[in-house]
Coordinates of C-alpha atoms in Angstrom, one line a residue:
M1 CA 0.2 -0.3 0.6
E2 CA 1.4 2.9 -1.3
N3 CA 1.5 5.8 2.4
S4 CA 0.7 8.8 3.3
N5 CA 3.7 10.5 2.2
A6 CA 4.0 9.3 -1.1
T7 CA 0.8 10.0 -1.7
R8 CA 0.5 13.3 -1.0
E9 CA 4.0 13.8 -3.0
R10 CA 2.3 12.4 -5.4
M11 CA -1.2 14.1 -5.2
A12 CA 0.9 18.2 -5.2
F13 CA -2.0 19.0 -4.0
A14 CA -2.2 22.7 -2.3
A15 CA -4.7 25.3 -1.1
I16 CA -4.2 28.5 -0.4
S17 CA -5.0 27.9 4.0
P18 CA -7.2 30.1 5.0
I19 CA -5.3 33.8 7.3
I20 CA -7.2 34.8 9.9
E21 CA -5.9 39.0 9.3
S22 CA -6.7 40.6 12.0
N23 CA -7.0 44.0 12.2
I24 CA -7.8 45.0 15.8
V25 CA -5.2 47.3 17.7
L26 CA -5.4 47.0 21.8
P27 CA -5.3 49.3 24.4
T28 CA -2.6 48.3 25.6
E29 CA 0.1 50.9 27.5
T30 CA 4.0 50.7 27.3
A31 CA 6.2 53.3 28.9
V32 CA 8.3 54.4 25.6
R33 CA 12.6 55.2 25.9
G34 CA 14.2 58.3 25.9
H35 CA 10.0 59.8 26.7
D36 CA 8.0 60.4 29.7
Y37 CA 4.5 59.8 28.1
V38 CA 3.0 56.8 27.9
S39 CA 2.1 54.8 24.0
W40 CA -2.0 54.5 23.8
G41 CA -1.6 51.0 21.6
E42 CA 0.6 49.5 19.0
E43 CA 2.4 52.3 17.1
N44 CA 0.5 54.7 19.1
S45 CA -2.3 54.5 17.1
Y46 CA -5.1 53.2 19.4
P47 CA -7.3 55.9 18.6
E48 CA -6.6 56.8 15.0
Y49 CA -8.4 52.8 15.5
L50 CA -11.1 53.9 16.9
L51 CA -11.7 56.5 15.2
D52 CA -12.0 54.1 11.7
L53 CA -14.3 52.2 13.5
F54 CA -16.5 55.3 13.5
K55 CA -15.3 56.5 9.5
N56 CA -16.5 52.2 7.9
V57 CA -19.3 51.3 10.4
P58 CA -22.3 52.4 10.1
T59 CA -24.2 51.1 13.4
L60 CA -21.3 52.8 15.3
H61 CA -21.0 56.4 13.7
S62 CA -24.9 56.1 13.7
I63 CA -24.6 55.9 18.0
I64 CA -21.8 57.9 18.7
S65 CA -23.6 60.7 16.9
G66 CA -26.4 60.4 18.0
S67 CA -25.6 59.7 21.8
V68 CA -23.9 63.0 21.4
D69 CA -27.2 65.1 19.8
Y70 CA -29.0 63.8 23.0
V71 CA -26.1 65.0 25.3
V72 CA -25.8 68.7 23.8
G73 CA -29.5 68.0 24.1
D74 CA -32.1 71.2 23.3
D75 CA -29.7 73.6 24.5
V76 CA -26.8 74.9 26.3
I77 CA -26.3 78.1 28.8
G78 CA -23.1 79.2 29.5
N79 CA -24.0 80.9 33.0
W80 CA -20.8 82.0 34.4
N81 CA -19.4 85.7 33.8
P82 CA -18.5 87.4 31.9
W83 CA -19.1 84.7 29.2
E84 CA -23.0 84.6 29.6
G85 CA -24.2 84.1 26.3
K86 CA -20.3 84.7 24.6
A87 CA -18.0 82.8 23.4
M88 CA -16.4 80.6 25.7
N89 CA -12.3 80.9 24.0
S90 CA -11.0 83.3 21.0
R91 CA -11.8 80.9 18.6
G92 CA -15.8 82.1 19.6
E93 CA -17.4 78.6 20.3
S94 CA -19.9 78.8 22.6
A95 CA -21.0 77.0 25.6
R96 CA -22.9 74.1 23.3
E97 CA -20.2 73.7 20.9
L98 CA -17.5 72.9 23.3
V99 CA -20.3 70.4 25.4
K100 CA -20.7 68.7 22.0
K101 CA -17.3 68.8 21.6
C102 CA -16.1 67.1 24.8
A103 CA -19.2 64.7 24.1
Y104 CA -18.3 63.5 20.8
N105 CA -14.9 62.5 22.5
Y106 CA -16.2 60.7 25.3
F107 CA -18.5 58.5 23.0
L108 CA -15.4 58.2 20.6
Y109 CA -12.4 57.7 23.2
G110 CA -14.6 57.6 26.3
G111 CA -12.8 60.7 27.5
F112 CA -12.5 64.3 27.1
A113 CA -10.1 67.4 28.1
L114 CA -10.8 71.0 28.4
Q115 CA -7.7 73.4 28.2
I116 CA -7.1 76.2 30.5
I117 CA -5.7 79.5 29.6
R118 CA -5.9 82.2 32.8
N119 CA -5.3 85.7 31.9
G120 CA -3.1 88.0 34.5
L121 CA -4.5 88.4 37.1
G122 CA -4.8 84.2 37.6
E123 CA -8.3 84.1 37.0
V124 CA -10.0 82.0 33.9
A125 CA -9.9 84.0 30.3
E126 CA -10.2 80.8 28.1
V127 CA -11.7 77.1 27.7
Y128 CA -11.3 74.8 24.4
V129 CA -12.0 71.4 24.5
L130 CA -8.6 69.0 22.9
N131 CA -9.3 66.4 20.9
T132 CA -8.2 63.1 22.6
R133 CA -7.0 61.8 19.9
F134 CA -4.1 63.6 20.2
L135 CA -3.6 63.8 23.2
R136 CA -0.7 61.7 25.3
A137 CA -0.2 61.8 29.1
N138 CA 2.7 60.2 31.9
K139 CA 2.4 57.3 34.2
N140 CA 0.4 59.6 36.1
C141 CA -1.1 62.2 34.0
D142 CA 0.3 64.9 36.1
V143 CA 1.8 65.4 32.5
F144 CA 0.0 65.8 29.0
Y145 CA 1.5 65.9 26.0
Y146 CA -0.7 67.0 22.9
S147 CA 0.3 66.3 19.0
E148 CA -0.7 65.1 15.7
K149 CA 1.9 63.2 15.0
W150 CA 2.0 60.3 17.1
C151 CA 2.0 57.5 14.6
D152 CA 5.4 59.2 12.7
R153 CA 7.8 56.4 13.7
Y154 CA 10.3 58.5 15.3
I155 CA 8.0 60.9 16.2
R156 CA 10.3 64.3 17.8
S157 CA 9.2 67.1 20.9
E158 CA 10.0 69.8 19.1
K159 CA 6.3 68.1 17.3
M160 CA 4.9 67.7 21.2
I161 CA 3.0 70.6 23.4
I162 CA 3.6 70.1 26.7
Y163 CA 0.2 70.7 29.8
P164 CA 0.5 70.6 33.1
S165 CA -2.1 68.9 34.6
W166 CA -5.3 70.6 36.1
M167 CA -5.2 70.8 39.7
A168 CA -7.0 71.7 43.2
G169 CA -5.9 75.1 44.6
E170 CA -3.7 75.4 42.0
K171 CA -4.4 78.4 39.9
Q172 CA -1.7 77.0 37.0
D173 CA -1.8 78.5 33.8
N174 CA -2.4 76.6 30.1
C175 CA -3.0 73.7 31.8
I176 CA -5.6 70.6 31.5
L177 CA -8.1 68.9 32.6
F178 CA -9.1 65.9 31.8
V179 CA -12.0 63.2 32.9
K180 CA -12.0 60.0 31.4
N181 CA -13.6 57.0 32.0
A182 CA -11.5 54.3 33.7
N183 CA -9.5 55.2 36.3
E184 CA -6.8 52.4 37.2
Q185 CA -5.5 53.3 34.3
V186 CA -3.7 55.8 32.1
Y187 CA -6.2 55.5 29.0
P188 CA -9.6 56.1 29.2
S189 CA -12.3 53.0 27.6
P190 CA -15.0 53.6 24.9
L191 CA -18.6 52.1 26.3
Y192 CA -18.5 49.9 22.5
A193 CA -14.7 48.6 23.5
A194 CA -16.0 45.3 24.6
S195 CA -17.9 45.2 20.1
V196 CA -14.7 45.9 18.7
K197 CA -14.9 42.5 16.9
A198 CA -18.8 43.5 16.2
C199 CA -17.3 45.6 14.7
E200 CA -14.9 44.2 12.8
I201 CA -18.3 42.0 11.4
E202 CA -20.3 44.6 10.3
K203 CA -16.8 46.4 8.5
S204 CA -15.9 43.4 6.7
I205 CA -19.6 42.6 5.6
D206 CA -19.8 45.8 3.9
E207 CA -16.4 45.3 2.4
Y208 CA -16.9 42.1 0.9
H209 CA -20.2 42.6 -0.8
L210 CA -18.9 46.0 -1.8
N211 CA -16.0 44.1 -3.3
E212 CA -18.0 41.3 -4.6
I213 CA -20.4 43.9 -6.4
N214 CA -16.9 45.7 -8.4
N215 CA -16.1 41.6 -8.8
G216 CA -19.2 41.3 -11.0
F217 CA -20.0 38.8 -7.6
A218 CA -17.4 36.4 -8.8
P219 CA -17.2 32.9 -7.6
S220 CA -14.9 30.8 -6.8
V221 CA -11.8 29.4 -8.3
M222 CA -10.1 26.3 -8.4
I223 CA -6.2 26.7 -10.8
N224 CA -4.3 23.9 -11.9
F225 CA -1.3 24.4 -12.9
N226 CA -0.5 21.1 -15.7
N227 CA 3.1 22.3 -16.6
G228 CA 4.7 19.6 -13.3
R229 CA 5.3 20.3 -9.9
P230 CA 7.8 23.3 -9.3
T231 CA 9.6 22.8 -6.1
D232 CA 7.7 24.0 -2.7
D233 CA 9.5 27.4 -2.5
I234 CA 8.5 27.9 -6.1
K235 CA 4.1 26.5 -4.9
K236 CA 4.9 28.7 -1.7
E237 CA 5.5 32.1 -3.2
I238 CA 2.5 31.5 -6.1
E239 CA 0.7 30.5 -3.4
K240 CA 1.4 34.5 -1.5
S241 CA 0.9 36.3 -4.6
V242 CA -2.3 35.0 -6.0
Q243 CA -3.4 35.2 -2.4
E244 CA -3.0 38.5 -2.3
K245 CA -3.6 39.4 -5.2
F246 CA -7.4 37.4 -5.4
A247 CA -8.1 36.3 -2.0
G248 CA -9.3 38.0 1.2
K249 CA -12.9 40.0 1.9
S250 CA -11.1 42.8 -0.5
N251 CA -11.8 40.3 -3.2
A252 CA -15.1 37.6 -2.2
G253 CA -13.8 35.1 -3.1
R254 CA -12.1 31.7 -2.7
I255 CA -8.9 30.2 -4.6
M256 CA -7.3 27.4 -4.3
L257 CA -4.1 25.6 -6.6
S258 CA -3.6 22.4 -7.7
W259 CA 0.1 21.5 -9.7
N260 CA -0.7 18.0 -12.1
E261 CA 2.1 16.3 -14.2
S262 CA 0.7 17.7 -17.5
L263 CA -2.4 18.8 -19.3
A264 CA -0.5 19.3 -22.5
N265 CA 1.2 21.9 -20.6
R266 CA -2.5 24.0 -19.7
T267 CA -3.4 26.2 -17.1
T268 CA -7.3 25.4 -16.8
I269 CA -9.3 27.2 -14.6
D270 CA -13.0 25.5 -12.8
Q271 CA -15.6 27.4 -11.4
F272 CA -17.7 26.2 -8.6
S273 CA -20.8 26.7 -8.1
V274 CA -21.7 28.5 -4.8
Q275 CA -24.8 28.7 -2.6
D276 CA -26.0 32.4 -1.3
Y277 CA -24.4 33.1 1.7
G278 CA -27.4 36.6 0.9
A279 CA -29.2 34.5 4.0
K280 CA -26.3 33.9 6.3
Y281 CA -24.7 37.5 5.8
E282 CA -28.3 39.1 7.1
A283 CA -28.4 36.8 9.7
L284 CA -24.3 37.9 10.8
S285 CA -24.9 41.7 10.4
A286 CA -27.9 41.7 12.5
H287 CA -25.8 40.0 15.9
S288 CA -23.2 42.1 14.9
R289 CA -25.2 45.5 14.6
Q290 CA -26.9 44.0 18.4
Q291 CA -23.6 43.5 20.2
I292 CA -23.4 47.2 19.3
F293 CA -26.4 48.7 20.3
T294 CA -25.3 45.9 23.5
A295 CA -22.3 47.4 24.5
F296 CA -24.3 50.8 24.9
R297 CA -27.3 49.5 26.4
A298 CA -29.7 51.6 23.7
N299 CA -32.1 50.4 21.5
P300 CA -31.8 50.4 17.9
N301 CA -35.0 52.5 17.6
L302 CA -33.2 55.6 19.5
F303 CA -31.2 56.0 16.2
G304 CA -33.1 55.8 13.4
I305 CA -32.1 52.3 12.6
P306 CA -35.4 50.5 13.0
T307 CA -36.0 46.6 14.5
D308 CA -38.4 44.0 13.1
N309 CA -40.8 44.9 15.4
L310 CA -42.3 47.6 13.4
G311 CA -44.8 49.3 15.7
F312 CA -42.9 51.4 17.1
S313 CA -45.2 54.9 18.6
Q314 CA -44.0 57.1 20.7
E315 CA -44.6 56.4 23.8
E316 CA -43.0 53.7 23.4
Y317 CA -39.7 55.1 22.2
Q318 CA -40.3 57.4 25.1
Q319 CA -40.4 55.2 27.4
A320 CA -36.6 53.8 25.8
F321 CA -35.6 57.0 25.5
K322 CA -36.8 57.8 29.2
L323 CA -33.6 54.6 30.5
Y324 CA -30.9 55.5 27.6
N325 CA -31.0 59.0 28.7
R326 CA -31.0 58.0 32.6
T327 CA -28.1 55.1 32.3
Q328 CA -26.0 57.2 29.4
I329 CA -26.9 60.7 28.6
Q330 CA -27.5 62.0 31.5
P331 CA -24.3 60.9 33.8
V332 CA -22.9 62.4 30.5
Q333 CA -23.9 65.7 30.8
R334 CA -22.8 65.3 34.8
L335 CA -19.6 64.5 34.0
I336 CA -19.4 67.6 31.7
C337 CA -21.7 69.6 33.4
D338 CA -18.8 68.5 36.6
A339 CA -16.2 69.3 34.7
F340 CA -16.5 72.7 33.4
A341 CA -17.6 73.8 37.6
T342 CA -14.7 72.6 38.1
A343 CA -12.2 74.3 35.8
L344 CA -14.2 77.9 36.6
G345 CA -14.9 77.0 39.8
V346 CA -18.2 78.1 39.4
E347 CA -21.0 75.9 39.9
G348 CA -23.4 75.9 37.7
S349 CA -21.4 77.2 35.1
I350 CA -23.0 75.6 31.9
T351 CA -26.6 74.6 31.5
I352 CA -28.1 71.7 29.0
K353 CA -31.7 71.9 29.0
P354 CA -32.0 68.0 27.7
F355 CA -33.8 66.4 24.8
T356 CA -37.4 66.5 24.0
L357 CA -39.2 65.9 20.4
E358 CA -41.3 68.2 21.9
R359 CA -39.7 71.1 24.0
I360 CA -41.9 69.6 27.8
G361 CA -40.6 71.2 30.1
E362 CA -38.5 69.4 32.3
K363 CA -35.8 70.3 35.2
D364 CA -32.7 71.2 33.7
I365 CA -28.9 69.0 35.1
Q366 CA -26.3 71.7 35.8

C-alpha cells in the first residue's frame, strides 16, 4: 500500500491556507523609551483605530452621533460671567459647541480634556476642548503631551506641546483637566470596547459585498497548473502572490491551487458554483449590530435603525429614551457640567437643557 507521504507527493495539491488577519489594535499602554509619556496602543495608534471604526461602521457612527445630539440636548447655556451667553474662547466657540466636542470625545474615545487658559490676574480667560485623539499622558497623568504626529515612527520632542495637569487649589496657566471613564489605567476605554469584534464584522461584511459587486459576483475557483510540479519554495511564492491579489474579503472569493504532472501543459480554471450566502450574512450583520447596541445598552430605534417590531410608537420611543437617558446620557451630561464647574471654579457654570421630541418642561441639568 502506498504510504501517506507518497500519496501527498503524488497529488502535489496545495490549497490557499485560510489566514485570519486581525486588524484589531489593542489598547495596550507602554512606556516609551527616552520619553515620559505612555503610548496608547501598538505604535501609539489606538485612537486612530477607534476613529477608523467610527468612520466605517454605520451602526457605531449612528450611535455615537445620536448620543452626542442627546447629550447636547435642546440647548446649552453658559451662565458664568463674563461668558454669559457669549463665546468661551478666542475662536468664538459657544458653550454648546464645547459641550458637543466633550460628548464626541467621550463616546468615541472614552474621555475628554479641557484646556484652561488664565489671564495675568490668574482668572480663567478661555476654555478649549482638546481632541483626545492627539493627547498622551505620563503614568501619573500629571503631565500631558499634545501632538498630531503620534503615528510617526520617530516622533521628535519639538512636535509635542506639553501641558501640566489641573490641580485643585492651584492656578496654573494653560493646564489640562482630563476626564476619563477608567481610573485604573492611564487612558480611557470607550463604551463599545467590548464590541470591537462586532464592529470589525460589520465593516468586513460591507467591504466584502462592495468588492463582490465590483468583481461581478465572481464565484470561487480552483486553478490547476498542469505543467509539472515546481519546488515547494516556488509553490509557496505562487500561493502567496495569488492570495495577495485575489483572495480574502477584499476580493470576495476563495481560491485553491493544484499542481499536476501534465495536460498538454495547459493551465485550466474550474469554476465552482457557490451557494447564496445572503441570509447567512444578514444574520451575521444583525448579530454584530445587536452586539454594538448591547455595549451601549441602547435601543436601535433611538438612532433611526428599525427593528423587526415595526410598530414603534412615540410612547415606546419615550420609554426607551427615558431608560437610555437615565443610564447613559445624564451621566455624561453631569460629567461635562462637573468638569466645567471644576475648571471655572463656579457651580452651574453651564446649563444643559435636556433633549425632547416636543419641548416639554423638564428640570435642567447643571
